[in-house]
Short mmCIF file of C-alpha atoms and ligand atoms in Angstrom, two decimals:
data_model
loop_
_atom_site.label_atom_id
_atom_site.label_comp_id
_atom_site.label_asym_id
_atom_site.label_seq_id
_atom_site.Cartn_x
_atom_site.Cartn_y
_atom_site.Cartn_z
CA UNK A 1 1.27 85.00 41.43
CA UNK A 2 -2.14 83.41 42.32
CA UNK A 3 -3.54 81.48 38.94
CA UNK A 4 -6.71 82.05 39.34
CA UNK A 5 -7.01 85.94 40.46
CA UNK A 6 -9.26 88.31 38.62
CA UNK A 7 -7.36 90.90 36.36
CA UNK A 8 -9.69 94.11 35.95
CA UNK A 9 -8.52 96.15 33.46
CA UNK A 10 -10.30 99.43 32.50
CA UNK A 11 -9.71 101.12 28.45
CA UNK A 12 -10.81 104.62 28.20
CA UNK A 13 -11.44 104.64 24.29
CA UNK A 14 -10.95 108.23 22.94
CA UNK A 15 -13.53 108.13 19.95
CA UNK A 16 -16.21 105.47 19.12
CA UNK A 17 -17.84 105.82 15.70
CA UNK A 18 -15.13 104.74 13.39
CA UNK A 19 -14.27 101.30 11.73
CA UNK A 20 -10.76 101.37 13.18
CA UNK A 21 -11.53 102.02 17.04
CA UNK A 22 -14.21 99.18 16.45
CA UNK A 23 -11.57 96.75 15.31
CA UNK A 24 -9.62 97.80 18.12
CA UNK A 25 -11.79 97.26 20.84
CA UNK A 26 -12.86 94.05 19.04
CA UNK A 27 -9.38 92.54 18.88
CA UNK A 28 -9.38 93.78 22.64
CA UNK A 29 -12.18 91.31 23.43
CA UNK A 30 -11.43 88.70 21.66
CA UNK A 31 -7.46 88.23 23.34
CA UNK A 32 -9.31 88.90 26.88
CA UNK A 33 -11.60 85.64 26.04
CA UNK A 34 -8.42 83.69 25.62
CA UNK A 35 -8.20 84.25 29.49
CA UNK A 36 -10.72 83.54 31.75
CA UNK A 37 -9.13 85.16 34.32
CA UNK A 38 -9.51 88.70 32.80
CA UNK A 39 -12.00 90.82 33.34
CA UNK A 40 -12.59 94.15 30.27
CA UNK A 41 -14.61 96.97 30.62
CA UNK A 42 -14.31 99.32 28.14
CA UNK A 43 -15.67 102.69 28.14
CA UNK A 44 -15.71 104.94 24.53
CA UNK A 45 -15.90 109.01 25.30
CA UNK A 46 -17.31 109.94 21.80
CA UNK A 47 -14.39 112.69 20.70
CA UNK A 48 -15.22 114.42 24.50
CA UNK A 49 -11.99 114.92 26.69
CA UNK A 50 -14.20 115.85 29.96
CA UNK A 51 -15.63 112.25 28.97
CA UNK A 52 -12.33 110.86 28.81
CA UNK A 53 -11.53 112.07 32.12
CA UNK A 54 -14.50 111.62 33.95
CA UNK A 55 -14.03 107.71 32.66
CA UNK A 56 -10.88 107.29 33.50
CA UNK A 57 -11.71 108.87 36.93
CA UNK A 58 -14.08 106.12 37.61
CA UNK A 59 -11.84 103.29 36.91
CA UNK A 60 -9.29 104.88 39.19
CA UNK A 61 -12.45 104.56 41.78
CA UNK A 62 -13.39 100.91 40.71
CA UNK A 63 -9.37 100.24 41.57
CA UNK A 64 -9.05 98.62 37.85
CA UNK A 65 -5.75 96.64 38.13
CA UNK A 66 -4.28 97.79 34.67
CA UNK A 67 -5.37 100.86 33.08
CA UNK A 68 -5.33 101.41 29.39
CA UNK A 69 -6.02 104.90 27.59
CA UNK A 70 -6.57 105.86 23.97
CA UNK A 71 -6.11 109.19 24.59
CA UNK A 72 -8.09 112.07 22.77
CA UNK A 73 -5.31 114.43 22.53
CA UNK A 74 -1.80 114.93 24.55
CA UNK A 75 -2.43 117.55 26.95
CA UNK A 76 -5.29 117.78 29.22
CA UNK A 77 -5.11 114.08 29.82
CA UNK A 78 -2.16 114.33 31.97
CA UNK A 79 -3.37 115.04 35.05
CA UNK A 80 -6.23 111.64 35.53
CA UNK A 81 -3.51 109.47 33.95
CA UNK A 82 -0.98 111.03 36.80
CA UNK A 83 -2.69 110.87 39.39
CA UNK A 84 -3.36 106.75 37.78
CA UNK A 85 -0.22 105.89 37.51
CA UNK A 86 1.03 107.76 40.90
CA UNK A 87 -1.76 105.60 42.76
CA UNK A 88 0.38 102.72 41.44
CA UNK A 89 -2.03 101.58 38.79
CA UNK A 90 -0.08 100.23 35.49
CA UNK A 91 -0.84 102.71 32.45
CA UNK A 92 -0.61 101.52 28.91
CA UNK A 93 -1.44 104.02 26.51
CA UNK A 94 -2.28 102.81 23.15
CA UNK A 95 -2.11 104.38 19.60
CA UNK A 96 -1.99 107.86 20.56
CA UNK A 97 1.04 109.59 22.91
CA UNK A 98 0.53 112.63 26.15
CA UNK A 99 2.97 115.10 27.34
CA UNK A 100 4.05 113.20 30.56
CA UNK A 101 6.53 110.14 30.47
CA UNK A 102 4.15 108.92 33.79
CA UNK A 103 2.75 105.61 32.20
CA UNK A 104 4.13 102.22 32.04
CA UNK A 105 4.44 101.69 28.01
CA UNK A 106 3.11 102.52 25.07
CA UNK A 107 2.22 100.32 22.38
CA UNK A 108 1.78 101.81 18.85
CA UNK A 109 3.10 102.28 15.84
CA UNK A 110 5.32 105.46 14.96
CA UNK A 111 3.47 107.69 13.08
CA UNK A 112 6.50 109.74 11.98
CA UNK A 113 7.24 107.12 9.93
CA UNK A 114 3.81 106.66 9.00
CA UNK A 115 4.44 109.99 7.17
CA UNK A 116 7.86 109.55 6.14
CA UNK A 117 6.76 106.31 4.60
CA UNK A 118 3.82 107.74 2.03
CA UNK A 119 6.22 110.78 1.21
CA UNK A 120 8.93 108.30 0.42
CA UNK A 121 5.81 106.20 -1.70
CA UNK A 122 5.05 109.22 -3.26
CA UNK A 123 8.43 110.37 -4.58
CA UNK A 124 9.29 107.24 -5.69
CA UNK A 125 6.25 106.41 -7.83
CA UNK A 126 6.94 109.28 -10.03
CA UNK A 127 9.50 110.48 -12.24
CA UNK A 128 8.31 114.53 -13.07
CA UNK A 129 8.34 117.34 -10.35
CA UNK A 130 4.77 117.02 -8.61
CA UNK A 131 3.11 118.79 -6.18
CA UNK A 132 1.12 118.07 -2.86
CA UNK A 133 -1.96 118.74 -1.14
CA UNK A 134 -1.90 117.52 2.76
CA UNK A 135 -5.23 117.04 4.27
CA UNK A 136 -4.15 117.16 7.92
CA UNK A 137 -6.25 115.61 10.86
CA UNK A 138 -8.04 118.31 13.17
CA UNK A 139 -7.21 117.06 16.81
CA UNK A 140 -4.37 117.97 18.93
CA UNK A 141 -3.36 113.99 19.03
CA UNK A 142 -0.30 112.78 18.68
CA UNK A 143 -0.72 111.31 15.33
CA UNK A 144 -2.06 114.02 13.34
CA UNK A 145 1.30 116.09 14.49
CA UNK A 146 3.73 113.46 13.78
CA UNK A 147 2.01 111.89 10.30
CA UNK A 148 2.19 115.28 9.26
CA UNK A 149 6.02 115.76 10.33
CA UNK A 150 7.38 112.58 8.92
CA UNK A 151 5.56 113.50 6.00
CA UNK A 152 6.94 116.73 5.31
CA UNK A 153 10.51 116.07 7.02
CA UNK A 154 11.02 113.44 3.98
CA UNK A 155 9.08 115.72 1.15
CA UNK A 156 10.81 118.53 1.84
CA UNK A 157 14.21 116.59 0.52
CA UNK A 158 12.79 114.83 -2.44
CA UNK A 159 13.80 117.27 -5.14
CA UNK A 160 10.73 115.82 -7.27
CA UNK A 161 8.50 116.99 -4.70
CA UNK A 162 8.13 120.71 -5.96
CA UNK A 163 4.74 121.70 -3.40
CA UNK A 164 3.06 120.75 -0.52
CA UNK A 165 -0.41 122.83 0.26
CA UNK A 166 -1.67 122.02 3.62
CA UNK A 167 -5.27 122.10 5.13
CA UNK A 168 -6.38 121.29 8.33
CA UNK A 169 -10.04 121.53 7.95
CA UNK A 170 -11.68 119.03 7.01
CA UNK A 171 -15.36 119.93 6.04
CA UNK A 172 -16.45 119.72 2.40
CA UNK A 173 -17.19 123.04 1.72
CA UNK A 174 -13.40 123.66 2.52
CA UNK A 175 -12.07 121.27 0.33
CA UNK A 176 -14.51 121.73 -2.21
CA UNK A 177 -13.23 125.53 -1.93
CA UNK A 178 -9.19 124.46 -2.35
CA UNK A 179 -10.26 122.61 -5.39
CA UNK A 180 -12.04 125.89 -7.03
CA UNK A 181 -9.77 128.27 -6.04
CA UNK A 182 -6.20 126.54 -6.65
CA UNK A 183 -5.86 125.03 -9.83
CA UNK A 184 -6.40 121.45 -9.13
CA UNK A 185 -4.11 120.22 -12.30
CA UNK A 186 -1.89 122.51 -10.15
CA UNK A 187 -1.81 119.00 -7.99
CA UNK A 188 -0.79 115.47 -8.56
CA UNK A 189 -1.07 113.61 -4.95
CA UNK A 190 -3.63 114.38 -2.19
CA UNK A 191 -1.60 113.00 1.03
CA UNK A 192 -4.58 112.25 3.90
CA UNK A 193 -4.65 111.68 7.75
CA UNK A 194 -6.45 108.49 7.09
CA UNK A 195 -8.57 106.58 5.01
CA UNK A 196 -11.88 107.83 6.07
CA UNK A 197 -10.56 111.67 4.45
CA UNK A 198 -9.41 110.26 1.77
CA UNK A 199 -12.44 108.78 0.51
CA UNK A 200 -14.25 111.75 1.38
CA UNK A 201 -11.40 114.22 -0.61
CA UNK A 202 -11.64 111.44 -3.43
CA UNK A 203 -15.61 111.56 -3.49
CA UNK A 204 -15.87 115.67 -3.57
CA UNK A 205 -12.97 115.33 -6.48
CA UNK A 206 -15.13 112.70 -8.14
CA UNK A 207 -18.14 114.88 -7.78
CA UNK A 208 -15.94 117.57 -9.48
CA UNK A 209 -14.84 115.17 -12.42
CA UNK A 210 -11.43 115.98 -10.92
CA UNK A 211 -10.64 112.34 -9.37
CA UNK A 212 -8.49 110.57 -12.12
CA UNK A 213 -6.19 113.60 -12.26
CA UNK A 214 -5.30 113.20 -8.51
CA UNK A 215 -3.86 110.26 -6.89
CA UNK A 216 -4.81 109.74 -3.27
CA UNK A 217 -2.80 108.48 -0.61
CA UNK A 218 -4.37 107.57 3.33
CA UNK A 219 -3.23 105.85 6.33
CA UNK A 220 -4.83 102.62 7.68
CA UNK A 221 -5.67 99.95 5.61
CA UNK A 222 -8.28 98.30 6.66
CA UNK A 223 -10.44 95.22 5.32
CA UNK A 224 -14.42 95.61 4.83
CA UNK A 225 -16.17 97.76 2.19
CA UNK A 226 -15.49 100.89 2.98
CA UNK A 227 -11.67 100.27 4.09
CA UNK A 228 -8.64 101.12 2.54
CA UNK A 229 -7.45 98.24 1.20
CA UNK A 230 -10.63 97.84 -1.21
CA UNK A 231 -10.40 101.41 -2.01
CA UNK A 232 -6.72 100.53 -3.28
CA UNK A 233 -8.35 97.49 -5.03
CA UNK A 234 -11.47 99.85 -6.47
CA UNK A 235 -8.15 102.28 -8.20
CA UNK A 236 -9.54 105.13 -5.76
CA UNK A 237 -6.69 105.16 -3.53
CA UNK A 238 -2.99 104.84 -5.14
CA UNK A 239 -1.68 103.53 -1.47
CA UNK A 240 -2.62 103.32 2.26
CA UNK A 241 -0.10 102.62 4.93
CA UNK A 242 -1.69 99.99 6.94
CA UNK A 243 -1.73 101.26 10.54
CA UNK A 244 -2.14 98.45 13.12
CA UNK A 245 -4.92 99.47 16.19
CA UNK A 246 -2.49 96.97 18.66
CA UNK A 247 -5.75 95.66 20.75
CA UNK A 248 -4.59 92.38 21.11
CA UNK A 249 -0.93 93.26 21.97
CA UNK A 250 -2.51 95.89 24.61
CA UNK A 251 -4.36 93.04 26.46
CA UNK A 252 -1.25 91.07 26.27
CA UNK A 253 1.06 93.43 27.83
CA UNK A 254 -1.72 94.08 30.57
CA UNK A 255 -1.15 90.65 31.42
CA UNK A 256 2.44 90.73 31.58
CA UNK A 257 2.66 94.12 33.63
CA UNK A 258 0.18 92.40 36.01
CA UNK A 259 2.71 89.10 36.25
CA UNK A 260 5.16 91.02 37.15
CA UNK A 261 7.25 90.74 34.23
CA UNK A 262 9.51 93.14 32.80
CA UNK A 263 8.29 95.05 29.86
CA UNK A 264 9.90 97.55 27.19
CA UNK A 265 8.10 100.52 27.79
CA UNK A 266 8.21 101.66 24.20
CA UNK A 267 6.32 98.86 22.19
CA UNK A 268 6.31 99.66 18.28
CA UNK A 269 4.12 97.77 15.92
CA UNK A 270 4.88 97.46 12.33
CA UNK A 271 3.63 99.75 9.34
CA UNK A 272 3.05 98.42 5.87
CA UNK A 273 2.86 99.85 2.69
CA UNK A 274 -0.27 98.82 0.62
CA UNK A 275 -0.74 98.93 -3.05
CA UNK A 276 -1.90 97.55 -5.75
CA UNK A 277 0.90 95.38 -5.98
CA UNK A 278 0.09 93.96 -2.57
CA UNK A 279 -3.78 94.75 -1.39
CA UNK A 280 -5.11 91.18 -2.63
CA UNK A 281 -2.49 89.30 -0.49
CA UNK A 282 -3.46 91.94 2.49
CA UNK A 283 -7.11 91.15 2.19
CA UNK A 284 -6.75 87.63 1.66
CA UNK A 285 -4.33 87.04 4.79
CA UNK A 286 -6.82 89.65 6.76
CA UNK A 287 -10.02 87.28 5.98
CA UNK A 288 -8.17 84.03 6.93
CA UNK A 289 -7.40 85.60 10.25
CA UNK A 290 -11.08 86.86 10.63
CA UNK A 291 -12.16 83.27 9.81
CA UNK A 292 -9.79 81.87 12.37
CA UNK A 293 -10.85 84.91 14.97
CA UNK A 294 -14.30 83.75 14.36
CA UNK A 295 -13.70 79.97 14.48
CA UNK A 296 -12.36 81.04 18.24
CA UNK A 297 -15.07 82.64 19.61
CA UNK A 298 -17.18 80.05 18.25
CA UNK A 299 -15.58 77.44 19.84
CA UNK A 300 -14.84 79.63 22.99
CA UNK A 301 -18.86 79.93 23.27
CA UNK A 302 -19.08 76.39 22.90
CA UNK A 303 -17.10 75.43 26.15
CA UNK A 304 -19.02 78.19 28.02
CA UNK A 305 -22.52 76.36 27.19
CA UNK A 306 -20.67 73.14 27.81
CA UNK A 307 -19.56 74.73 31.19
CA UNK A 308 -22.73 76.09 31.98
CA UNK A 309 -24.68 72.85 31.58
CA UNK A 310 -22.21 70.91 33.50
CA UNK A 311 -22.79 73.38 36.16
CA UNK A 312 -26.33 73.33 35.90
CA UNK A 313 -25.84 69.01 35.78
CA UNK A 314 -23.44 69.10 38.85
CA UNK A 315 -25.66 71.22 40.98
CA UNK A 316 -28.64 68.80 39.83
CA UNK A 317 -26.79 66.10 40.90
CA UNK A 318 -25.91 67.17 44.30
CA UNK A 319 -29.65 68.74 45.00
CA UNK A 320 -30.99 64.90 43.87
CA UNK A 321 -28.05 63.65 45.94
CA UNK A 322 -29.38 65.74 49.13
CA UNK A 323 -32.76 64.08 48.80
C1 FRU B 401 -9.59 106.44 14.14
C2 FRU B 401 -8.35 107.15 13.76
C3 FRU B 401 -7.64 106.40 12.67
C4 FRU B 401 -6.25 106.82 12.89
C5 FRU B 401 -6.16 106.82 14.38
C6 FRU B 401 -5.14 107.72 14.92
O1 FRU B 401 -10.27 107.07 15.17
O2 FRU B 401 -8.61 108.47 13.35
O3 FRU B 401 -8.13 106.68 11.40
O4 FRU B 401 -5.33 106.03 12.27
O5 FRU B 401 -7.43 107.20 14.83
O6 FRU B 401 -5.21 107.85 16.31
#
């Protein structure tokens, strides 16, 4: 192992709009600055797989040492990540799984019991026979199939769990339709994909004067205005399961794969349930680590300038020294 080698690594980020894959690539960045030796590029494909591909074709040509993919959806990713990992270049996929067991690891949490967990939330925060309305994710990834599955796997069994209605699209109109057509006192729980549907299915039931008869449920949890853990606080959402992004532990694990060392190629991350009960301990323990994460790159851009004018002192020093 030479100390002071370069590590390239390449991520392919699937989508690039959203408050999640921001923190993502964010935590990302700030556990590569904690090594000099790494070098990130990351590349975002804006919801296109021909993107995706094209991206992760061009780190494959820049011979990126560790390769790490967020990948769009499970199937017509296989090939580039193949022919990746068959070149010998370490794949980590992240968040999101593929139909090929060609890639290193996988760091993520399990999204089957993503579902099984708000299913289990749901049964157990009511004592009548209630009934369901799923709003399912639209893509073909990995963890709109398996929330979905946990969800209903566990539902299915809870005898107080009477009916679960399902739609997959997500537009307005269609919601807006489901809540003229069925009878929305019909439903008790609106089970979401994430937080980001949720707030929209809670703002076209608000619009509707329909929101305080239906109790919202989403996946992700994060801090900031528009995240879930404020909409807990706000009373719009009943519960979110807080669903990690695993940046930092991606970088980490490059690192590792790169040293040599010997890594579980399965790596699961934790899933919490948030609440009311718990969102104000979530947020506050969220903003001391943002405080700390900033107090690091603060300090990090400190020894750079520091670095920088030594440099700039040291090279002074030797021109005045050649006079
Ligand atoms: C963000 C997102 C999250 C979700 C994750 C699943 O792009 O949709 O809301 O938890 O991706 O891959």
């Amino acid at each position: 192992k030479k100390d002071n080698e370069v590590i390239k690594i390449g991520f392919s980020q699937c989508i690039s709009t959203d408050q999640w894959r921001k923190d993502m690539n964010h935590s990302m960045m700030v556990q590569t600055s904690l090594y000099p030796n790494i070098n990130l590029k990351i590349s975002e494909a804006d919801r296109s797989i021909e993107k995706q591909i094209d991206q992760i074709e061009s780190f494959i040509n820049e011979e990126v040492d560790v390769l790490i993919v967020s990948p769009l959806e499970t199937k017509r990713i296989v090939p580039v990540i193949e022919k990746a990992y068959n070149k010998g270049i370490p794949v980590i996929l992240i968040d999101r799984k593929i139909d090929s067991d060609k890639y290193t690891a996988f760091v993520g949490a399990d999204n089957i019991a993503v579902g099984r967990m708000a299913a289990s939330y749901i049964a157990a925060s009511t004592k009548n026979s209630i009934n369901v309305l799923e709003i399912k994710g639209t893509d073909n990834s990995s963890p709109t199939l398996e929330r979905s599955l946990g969800f209903h796997q566990v539902a299915e069994r809870e005898s107080k769990i009477n009916k679960i209605v399902s739609i997959e699209d997500y537009s307005d109109q269609k919601f807006a339709n489901v809540l003229d057509t069925l009878d929305v006192t019909d439903f008790d729980y609106v089970y979401s994909f994430n937080d980001i549907l949720a707030r929209w299915a809670w703002q076209v039931a608000e619009n509707k004067g329909l929101a305080d008869q239906l109790k919202f449920v989403g996946v992700d949890g994060l801090v900031g205005p528009d995240g879930g853990i404020n909409m807990v606080l706000e009373g719009k959402l009943e519960a979110t399961v807080l669903y990690p992004t695993g940046g930092a532990e991606a970088i980490k694990l490059a690192r590792r794969i790169h040293e040599g060392e010997k890594i579980q190629k399965n790596n699961s991350l934790n899933i919490t349930l948030i609440d009311k009960l718990n969102a104000d301990i979530m947020k506050n323990q969220y903003e001391k680590i943002s405080e700390q994460q900033e107090e690091l790159e603060r300090q990090l851009e400190a020894i750079d300038i520091q670095e920088q004018k030594y440099y700039v002192q040291n090279n002074l020093l030797k021109v005045a020294m050649a006079l």
